[in-house]
PDB file of C-alpha atoms in Angstrom:
ATOM      1  CA  ASP A  12       1.405  -6.705  20.255  1.00  0.00           C
ATOM      2  CA  GLY A  13      -0.886  -7.198  17.283  1.00  0.00           C
ATOM      3  CA  GLY A  14       0.529  -6.906  13.830  1.00  0.00           C
ATOM      4  CA  ILE A  15       1.717  -8.497  10.626  1.00  0.00           C
ATOM      5  CA  THR A  16       4.968 -10.387  10.284  1.00  0.00           C
ATOM      6  CA  GLN A  17       6.723 -11.266   7.059  1.00  0.00           C
ATOM      7  CA  SER A  18       9.676 -13.539   6.776  1.00  0.00           C
ATOM      8  CA  PRO A  19      12.371 -13.529   5.736  1.00  0.00           C
ATOM      9  CA  LYS A  20      13.278  -9.854   5.311  1.00  0.00           C
ATOM     10  CA  TYR A  21      15.755 -10.668   2.544  1.00  0.00           C
ATOM     11  CA  LEU A  22      15.566 -13.670   0.235  1.00  0.00           C
ATOM     12  CA  PHE A  23      17.912 -14.767  -2.508  1.00  0.00           C
ATOM     13  CA  ARG A  24      17.075 -17.477  -5.026  1.00  0.00           C
ATOM     14  CA  LYS A  25      18.449 -18.839  -8.218  1.00  0.00           C
ATOM     15  CA  GLU A  26      16.537 -18.319 -11.425  1.00  0.00           C
ATOM     16  CA  GLY A  27      14.044 -21.104 -12.106  1.00  0.00           C
ATOM     17  CA  GLN A  28      13.394 -21.942  -8.447  1.00  0.00           C
ATOM     18  CA  ASN A  29      10.061 -21.503  -6.745  1.00  0.00           C
ATOM     19  CA  VAL A  30      10.123 -19.556  -3.490  1.00  0.00           C
ATOM     20  CA  THR A  31       7.484 -19.033  -0.789  1.00  0.00           C
ATOM     21  CA  LEU A  32       7.131 -15.819   1.198  1.00  0.00           C
ATOM     22  CA  SER A  33       5.494 -15.987   4.597  1.00  0.00           C
ATOM     23  CA  CYS A  34       2.839 -13.617   5.945  1.00  0.00           C
ATOM     24  CA  GLU A  35       1.196 -14.002   9.357  1.00  0.00           C
ATOM     25  CA  GLN A  36      -1.218 -11.669  11.156  1.00  0.00           C
ATOM     26  CA  ASN A  37      -2.654 -11.738  14.665  1.00  0.00           C
ATOM     27  CA  LEU A  38      -5.116  -8.885  14.147  1.00  0.00           C
ATOM     28  CA  ASN A  39      -8.048 -11.248  13.579  1.00  0.00           C
ATOM     29  CA  HIS A  40      -8.615  -9.653  10.173  1.00  0.00           C
ATOM     30  CA  ASP A  41     -10.635 -11.476   7.548  1.00  0.00           C
ATOM     31  CA  ALA A  42      -9.001  -9.906   4.486  1.00  0.00           C
ATOM     32  CA  MET A  43      -5.364 -10.286   3.450  1.00  0.00           C
ATOM     33  CA  TYR A  44      -3.417  -8.956   0.486  1.00  0.00           C
ATOM     34  CA  TRP A  45      -0.138  -9.328  -1.380  1.00  0.00           C
ATOM     35  CA  TYR A  46       1.428  -6.382  -3.199  1.00  0.00           C
ATOM     36  CA  ARG A  47       4.510  -6.056  -5.325  1.00  0.00           C
ATOM     37  CA  GLN A  48       6.508  -2.824  -5.196  1.00  0.00           C
ATOM     38  CA  ASP A  49       9.031  -1.768  -7.829  1.00  0.00           C
ATOM     39  CA  PRO A  50      10.836   1.592  -7.861  1.00  0.00           C
ATOM     40  CA  GLY A  51       8.625   4.305  -9.299  1.00  0.00           C
ATOM     41  CA  GLN A  52       5.692   1.920  -9.773  1.00  0.00           C
ATOM     42  CA  GLY A  53       3.801   2.248  -6.518  1.00  0.00           C
ATOM     43  CA  LEU A  54       2.084  -0.855  -5.168  1.00  0.00           C
ATOM     44  CA  ARG A  55       0.450  -3.385  -7.460  1.00  0.00           C
ATOM     45  CA  LEU A  56      -1.970  -5.985  -6.159  1.00  0.00           C
ATOM     46  CA  ILE A  57      -0.999  -9.610  -6.764  1.00  0.00           C
ATOM     47  CA  TYR A  58      -3.671 -11.577  -4.874  1.00  0.00           C
ATOM     48  CA  TYR A  59      -6.171 -10.938  -2.136  1.00  0.00           C
ATOM     49  CA  SER A  60      -8.274 -13.092   0.132  1.00  0.00           C
ATOM     50  CA  GLN A  61     -11.569 -12.053   1.678  1.00  0.00           C
ATOM     51  CA  ILE A  62     -11.934 -15.094   3.880  1.00  0.00           C
ATOM     52  CA  VAL A  63     -10.337 -18.446   4.658  1.00  0.00           C
ATOM     53  CA  ASN A  64     -10.212 -20.891   1.734  1.00  0.00           C
ATOM     54  CA  ASP A  65     -11.003 -18.149  -0.761  1.00  0.00           C
ATOM     55  CA  PHE A  66      -8.727 -15.853  -2.776  1.00  0.00           C
ATOM     56  CA  GLN A  67      -8.903 -13.717  -5.891  1.00  0.00           C
ATOM     57  CA  LYS A  68      -6.404 -12.610  -8.510  1.00  0.00           C
ATOM     58  CA  GLY A  69      -5.292  -9.025  -8.423  1.00  0.00           C
ATOM     59  CA  ASP A  70      -3.825  -6.991 -11.245  1.00  0.00           C
ATOM     60  CA  ILE A  71      -0.558  -8.926 -11.698  1.00  0.00           C
ATOM     61  CA  ALA A  72      -1.250 -12.523 -10.607  1.00  0.00           C
ATOM     62  CA  GLU A  73       0.618 -14.286 -13.414  1.00  0.00           C
ATOM     63  CA  GLY A  74       3.532 -16.319 -12.090  1.00  0.00           C
ATOM     64  CA  TYR A  75       2.311 -16.230  -8.488  1.00  0.00           C
ATOM     65  CA  SER A  76       0.186 -18.532  -6.339  1.00  0.00           C
ATOM     66  CA  VAL A  77      -1.330 -18.273  -2.845  1.00  0.00           C
ATOM     67  CA  SER A  78      -3.214 -20.295  -0.289  1.00  0.00           C
ATOM     68  CA  ARG A  79      -5.421 -19.328   2.643  1.00  0.00           C
ATOM     69  CA  GLU A  80      -5.868 -22.384   4.842  1.00  0.00           C
ATOM     70  CA  LYS A  81      -5.846 -20.421   8.099  1.00  0.00           C
ATOM     71  CA  LYS A  82      -7.231 -17.004   8.938  1.00  0.00           C
ATOM     72  CA  GLU A  83      -3.887 -15.742  10.180  1.00  0.00           C
ATOM     73  CA  SER A  84      -1.700 -16.976   7.319  1.00  0.00           C
ATOM     74  CA  PHE A  85      -1.491 -16.044   3.628  1.00  0.00           C
ATOM     75  CA  PRO A  86       1.724 -17.356   2.022  1.00  0.00           C
ATOM     76  CA  LEU A  87       2.766 -16.270  -1.463  1.00  0.00           C
ATOM     77  CA  THR A  88       4.697 -18.537  -3.835  1.00  0.00           C
ATOM     78  CA  VAL A  89       6.715 -16.916  -6.574  1.00  0.00           C
ATOM     79  CA  THR A  90       6.988 -19.525  -9.291  1.00  0.00           C
ATOM     80  CA  SER A  91       9.534 -19.989 -12.042  1.00  0.00           C
ATOM     81  CA  ALA A  92       6.865 -18.681 -14.452  1.00  0.00           C
ATOM     82  CA  GLN A  93       7.224 -15.165 -13.034  1.00  0.00           C
ATOM     83  CA  LYS A  94       9.492 -13.498 -15.567  1.00  0.00           C
ATOM     84  CA  ASN A  95      10.877 -10.735 -13.375  1.00  0.00           C
ATOM     85  CA  PRO A  96      10.501 -11.760  -9.728  1.00  0.00           C
ATOM     86  CA  THR A  97      13.097  -9.464  -8.166  1.00  0.00           C
ATOM     87  CA  ALA A  98      11.061  -6.930  -6.160  1.00  0.00           C
ATOM     88  CA  PHE A  99       9.900  -5.834  -2.726  1.00  0.00           C
ATOM     89  CA  TYR A 100       6.824  -7.776  -1.584  1.00  0.00           C
ATOM     90  CA  LEU A 101       4.358  -6.400   0.939  1.00  0.00           C
ATOM     91  CA  CYS A 102       1.623  -8.249   2.771  1.00  0.00           C
ATOM     92  CA  ALA A 103      -1.350  -6.426   4.293  1.00  0.00           C
ATOM     93  CA  SER A 104      -4.563  -7.192   6.114  1.00  0.00           C
ATOM     94  CA  SER A 105      -7.830  -5.418   6.873  1.00  0.00           C
ATOM     95  CA  ILE A 106     -10.983  -6.126   8.826  1.00  0.00           C
ATOM     96  CA  ASN A 107     -13.009  -6.205   5.652  1.00  0.00           C
ATOM     97  CA  GLY A 108     -12.942  -4.520   2.235  1.00  0.00           C
ATOM     98  CA  TYR A 109     -11.658  -1.238   0.851  1.00  0.00           C
ATOM     99  CA  THR A 110     -13.528   0.852   3.388  1.00  0.00           C
ATOM    100  CA  ASP A 111     -11.197  -0.411   6.093  1.00  0.00           C
ATOM    101  CA  THR A 112      -7.613   0.558   6.777  1.00  0.00           C
ATOM    102  CA  GLN A 113      -5.040  -1.861   5.461  1.00  0.00           C
ATOM    103  CA  TYR A 114      -2.216  -2.692   7.847  1.00  0.00           C
ATOM    104  CA  PHE A 115       1.100  -3.596   6.277  1.00  0.00           C
ATOM    105  CA  GLY A 116       3.909  -5.919   7.202  1.00  0.00           C
ATOM    106  CA  PRO A 117       7.576  -4.879   6.971  1.00  0.00           C
ATOM    107  CA  GLY A 118       8.067  -6.507   3.567  1.00  0.00           C
ATOM    108  CA  THR A 119      10.348  -9.108   1.984  1.00  0.00           C
ATOM    109  CA  ARG A 120      12.949  -8.148  -0.572  1.00  0.00           C
ATOM    110  CA  LEU A 121      13.365 -10.964  -3.069  1.00  0.00           C
ATOM    111  CA  THR A 122      16.395 -11.064  -5.319  1.00  0.00           C
ATOM    112  CA  VAL A 123      16.641 -13.678  -8.040  1.00  0.00           C
ATOM    113  CA  LEU A 124      20.182 -14.295  -9.188  1.00  0.00           C
TER     114      LEU A 124
ATOM    115  CA  ALA B   5     -12.060   1.737 -12.862  1.00  0.00           C
ATOM    116  CA  GLN B   6     -10.520   4.197 -10.482  1.00  0.00           C
ATOM    117  CA  SER B   7      -7.067   5.705 -10.891  1.00  0.00           C
ATOM    118  CA  VAL B   8      -4.744   7.835  -8.799  1.00  0.00           C
ATOM    119  CA  THR B   9      -2.171  10.364  -9.945  1.00  0.00           C
ATOM    120  CA  GLN B  10       0.584  11.812  -7.826  1.00  0.00           C
ATOM    121  CA  PRO B  11       2.091  14.428 -10.132  1.00  0.00           C
ATOM    122  CA  ASP B  12       5.290  14.986  -8.150  1.00  0.00           C
ATOM    123  CA  ILE B  13       7.783  12.120  -8.180  1.00  0.00           C
ATOM    124  CA  HIS B  14      10.264  13.862  -5.875  1.00  0.00           C
ATOM    125  CA  ILE B  15       9.948  16.940  -3.660  1.00  0.00           C
ATOM    126  CA  THR B  16      12.694  18.591  -1.618  1.00  0.00           C
ATOM    127  CA  VAL B  17      11.897  20.989   1.207  1.00  0.00           C
ATOM    128  CA  SER B  18      13.874  22.598   3.996  1.00  0.00           C
ATOM    129  CA  GLU B  19      13.243  21.595   7.579  1.00  0.00           C
ATOM    130  CA  GLY B  20      10.617  23.868   9.071  1.00  0.00           C
ATOM    131  CA  ALA B  21       9.063  24.729   5.713  1.00  0.00           C
ATOM    132  CA  SER B  22       5.495  23.903   4.821  1.00  0.00           C
ATOM    133  CA  LEU B  23       4.638  20.922   2.662  1.00  0.00           C
ATOM    134  CA  GLU B  24       1.899  20.026   0.207  1.00  0.00           C
ATOM    135  CA  LEU B  25       1.819  16.726  -1.667  1.00  0.00           C
ATOM    136  CA  ARG B  26      -0.668  16.466  -4.494  1.00  0.00           C
ATOM    137  CA  CYS B  27      -3.069  13.637  -5.250  1.00  0.00           C
ATOM    138  CA  ASN B  28      -5.704  13.495  -7.958  1.00  0.00           C
ATOM    139  CA  TYR B  29      -8.110  10.647  -8.450  1.00  0.00           C
ATOM    140  CA  SER B  30     -10.500   9.488 -11.117  1.00  0.00           C
ATOM    141  CA  TYR B  31     -13.741   7.841 -10.069  1.00  0.00           C
ATOM    142  CA  GLY B  32     -17.394   8.400 -10.813  1.00  0.00           C
ATOM    143  CA  ALA B  33     -18.469   8.870  -7.226  1.00  0.00           C
ATOM    144  CA  THR B  34     -16.780   9.853  -4.002  1.00  0.00           C
ATOM    145  CA  PRO B  35     -14.267   7.147  -3.171  1.00  0.00           C
ATOM    146  CA  TYR B  36     -12.569   6.289   0.062  1.00  0.00           C
ATOM    147  CA  LEU B  37      -9.237   8.131   0.166  1.00  0.00           C
ATOM    148  CA  PHE B  38      -6.068   7.287   2.066  1.00  0.00           C
ATOM    149  CA  TRP B  39      -2.567   8.634   2.550  1.00  0.00           C
ATOM    150  CA  TYR B  40       0.175   6.210   3.584  1.00  0.00           C
ATOM    151  CA  VAL B  41       3.843   6.816   4.393  1.00  0.00           C
ATOM    152  CA  GLN B  42       6.755   4.437   3.830  1.00  0.00           C
ATOM    153  CA  SER B  43      10.232   4.735   5.305  1.00  0.00           C
ATOM    154  CA  PRO B  44      13.023   3.108   3.281  1.00  0.00           C
ATOM    155  CA  GLY B  45      12.843  -0.682   3.311  1.00  0.00           C
ATOM    156  CA  GLN B  46       9.753  -0.702   5.509  1.00  0.00           C
ATOM    157  CA  GLY B  47       6.047  -1.347   5.202  1.00  0.00           C
ATOM    158  CA  LEU B  48       3.408   1.345   4.831  1.00  0.00           C
ATOM    159  CA  GLN B  49       1.787   3.235   7.695  1.00  0.00           C
ATOM    160  CA  LEU B  50      -1.572   4.984   7.463  1.00  0.00           C
ATOM    161  CA  LEU B  51      -1.398   8.768   7.951  1.00  0.00           C
ATOM    162  CA  LEU B  52      -5.086   9.561   7.476  1.00  0.00           C
ATOM    163  CA  LYS B  53      -8.229   8.620   5.597  1.00  0.00           C
ATOM    164  CA  TYR B  54     -11.382  10.257   4.296  1.00  0.00           C
ATOM    165  CA  PHE B  55     -14.736   8.602   3.908  1.00  0.00           C
ATOM    166  CA  SER B  56     -17.318  11.344   4.269  1.00  0.00           C
ATOM    167  CA  GLY B  57     -18.176  14.398   6.340  1.00  0.00           C
ATOM    168  CA  ASP B  58     -15.705  17.183   7.045  1.00  0.00           C
ATOM    169  CA  THR B  59     -13.489  17.588   4.014  1.00  0.00           C
ATOM    170  CA  LEU B  60     -10.461  18.548   6.119  1.00  0.00           C
ATOM    171  CA  VAL B  61      -9.044  15.438   7.741  1.00  0.00           C
ATOM    172  CA  GLN B  62      -6.476  15.359  10.515  1.00  0.00           C
ATOM    173  CA  GLY B  63      -3.969  12.550  10.730  1.00  0.00           C
ATOM    174  CA  ILE B  64      -0.973  11.418  12.685  1.00  0.00           C
ATOM    175  CA  LYS B  65       2.383  13.192  12.897  1.00  0.00           C
ATOM    176  CA  GLY B  66       0.780  16.615  12.319  1.00  0.00           C
ATOM    177  CA  PHE B  67      -0.442  15.865   8.782  1.00  0.00           C
ATOM    178  CA  GLU B  68      -3.778  16.919   7.331  1.00  0.00           C
ATOM    179  CA  ALA B  69      -5.480  16.479   3.984  1.00  0.00           C
ATOM    180  CA  GLU B  70      -8.300  18.258   2.231  1.00  0.00           C
ATOM    181  CA  PHE B  71     -10.810  16.584  -0.047  1.00  0.00           C
ATOM    182  CA  LYS B  72     -11.955  18.785  -2.913  1.00  0.00           C
ATOM    183  CA  ARG B  73     -14.683  17.149  -4.934  1.00  0.00           C
ATOM    184  CA  SER B  74     -14.656  19.798  -7.665  1.00  0.00           C
ATOM    185  CA  GLN B  75     -10.972  19.197  -8.316  1.00  0.00           C
ATOM    186  CA  SER B  76     -10.970  15.442  -7.639  1.00  0.00           C
ATOM    187  CA  SER B  77      -8.080  16.053  -5.294  1.00  0.00           C
ATOM    188  CA  PHE B  78      -6.951  14.929  -1.869  1.00  0.00           C
ATOM    189  CA  ASN B  79      -3.776  16.871  -1.135  1.00  0.00           C
ATOM    190  CA  LEU B  80      -1.655  16.185   1.933  1.00  0.00           C
ATOM    191  CA  ARG B  81      -0.263  19.103   3.950  1.00  0.00           C
ATOM    192  CA  LYS B  82       1.967  19.784   6.910  1.00  0.00           C
ATOM    193  CA  PRO B  83       2.700  23.293   8.207  1.00  0.00           C
ATOM    194  CA  SER B  84       6.266  22.616   9.352  1.00  0.00           C
ATOM    195  CA  VAL B  85       8.306  19.662   8.126  1.00  0.00           C
ATOM    196  CA  HIS B  86      10.702  17.751  10.381  1.00  0.00           C
ATOM    197  CA  TRP B  87      13.754  15.843   9.180  1.00  0.00           C
ATOM    198  CA  SER B  88      12.031  12.608  10.265  1.00  0.00           C
ATOM    199  CA  ASP B  89       9.289  13.215   7.680  1.00  0.00           C
ATOM    200  CA  ALA B  90      11.671  12.229   4.888  1.00  0.00           C
ATOM    201  CA  ALA B  91      10.006   9.186   3.328  1.00  0.00           C
ATOM    202  CA  GLU B  92       7.845   8.137   0.405  1.00  0.00           C
ATOM    203  CA  TYR B  93       4.180   9.058   0.470  1.00  0.00           C
ATOM    204  CA  PHE B  94       1.406   7.187  -1.276  1.00  0.00           C
ATOM    205  CA  CYS B  95      -2.134   8.277  -1.998  1.00  0.00           C
ATOM    206  CA  ALA B  96      -4.692   5.480  -2.419  1.00  0.00           C
ATOM    207  CA  VAL B  97      -8.289   5.183  -3.540  1.00  0.00           C
ATOM    208  CA  GLY B  98     -10.740   2.539  -2.394  1.00  0.00           C
ATOM    209  CA  ALA B  99     -13.818   1.900  -4.448  1.00  0.00           C
ATOM    210  CA  GLU B 100     -15.837  -0.935  -5.888  1.00  0.00           C
ATOM    211  CA  SER B 101     -14.011  -2.262  -8.925  1.00  0.00           C
ATOM    212  CA  GLY B 102     -14.854  -5.155 -11.215  1.00  0.00           C
ATOM    213  CA  GLY B 103     -17.295  -6.525  -8.708  1.00  0.00           C
ATOM    214  CA  SER B 104     -14.743  -6.438  -5.917  1.00  0.00           C
ATOM    215  CA  ASN B 105     -15.050  -4.376  -2.760  1.00  0.00           C
ATOM    216  CA  TYR B 106     -11.547  -5.203  -1.666  1.00  0.00           C
ATOM    217  CA  LYS B 107      -9.218  -3.327  -3.947  1.00  0.00           C
ATOM    218  CA  LEU B 108      -7.178  -0.257  -3.211  1.00  0.00           C
ATOM    219  CA  THR B 109      -5.538   1.589  -6.084  1.00  0.00           C
ATOM    220  CA  PHE B 110      -2.267   3.285  -5.153  1.00  0.00           C
ATOM    221  CA  GLY B 111      -0.515   6.198  -6.762  1.00  0.00           C
ATOM    222  CA  LYS B 112       3.117   5.797  -7.743  1.00  0.00           C
ATOM    223  CA  GLY B 113       4.312   7.765  -4.755  1.00  0.00           C
ATOM    224  CA  THR B 114       6.092  11.017  -3.956  1.00  0.00           C
ATOM    225  CA  LEU B 115       9.560  10.857  -2.433  1.00  0.00           C
ATOM    226  CA  LEU B 116      10.137  13.601   0.113  1.00  0.00           C
ATOM    227  CA  THR B 117      13.647  14.804   0.911  1.00  0.00           C
ATOM    228  CA  VAL B 118      14.139  17.187   3.833  1.00  0.00           C
ATOM    229  CA  ASN B 119      17.184  19.455   3.864  1.00  0.00           C
ATOM    230  CA  PRO B 120      18.588  20.600   7.218  1.00  0.00           C
TER     231      PRO B 120
END
């Protein structure tokens, strides 16, 4: 079955540690996205990538980094510079830009202790 | 830049009752409009989308939405709610923004509770 996988589902880290969240898709989509979700805040865009080896900052990129070395993979690193990293993180992909449906993964809940 | 407002943070309805979730957007032209649903602790699933043409759009799970240009609205409706519809619903707008054709702007969501 085609889809998006995110791992792990739950992640715990100590304050000051970097952590990398995985996102893989087998939909052959060019575009991939990372969103952060906090209660009552909706989804906020962290980074997006239109094509391999290219990515752009979203609305809340500070304290995060990404890479896009393969079409199917778009990992997100939450660095120690992110002041409030505890949140639910969602990865998505689409064929192309905003005119296309975005398909979402199941999410990773990150808790920083 | 575009924006999306979902005026109702939380709505409670009885099973079998009708439902309308409100969505208002701000954008200079007609944007691409989406409704997504999210069950607790899960990702989002597309219910329906509007690009152009017929302003009444049918989606999955018996949902429909109506685009009203004069009111800048894209309200989601269902004639008879089932207990399994309890979830959070997000309206989203897609439009060119800051030179990017890849950004969706989401509303803050409406949490739907269904009473038996």
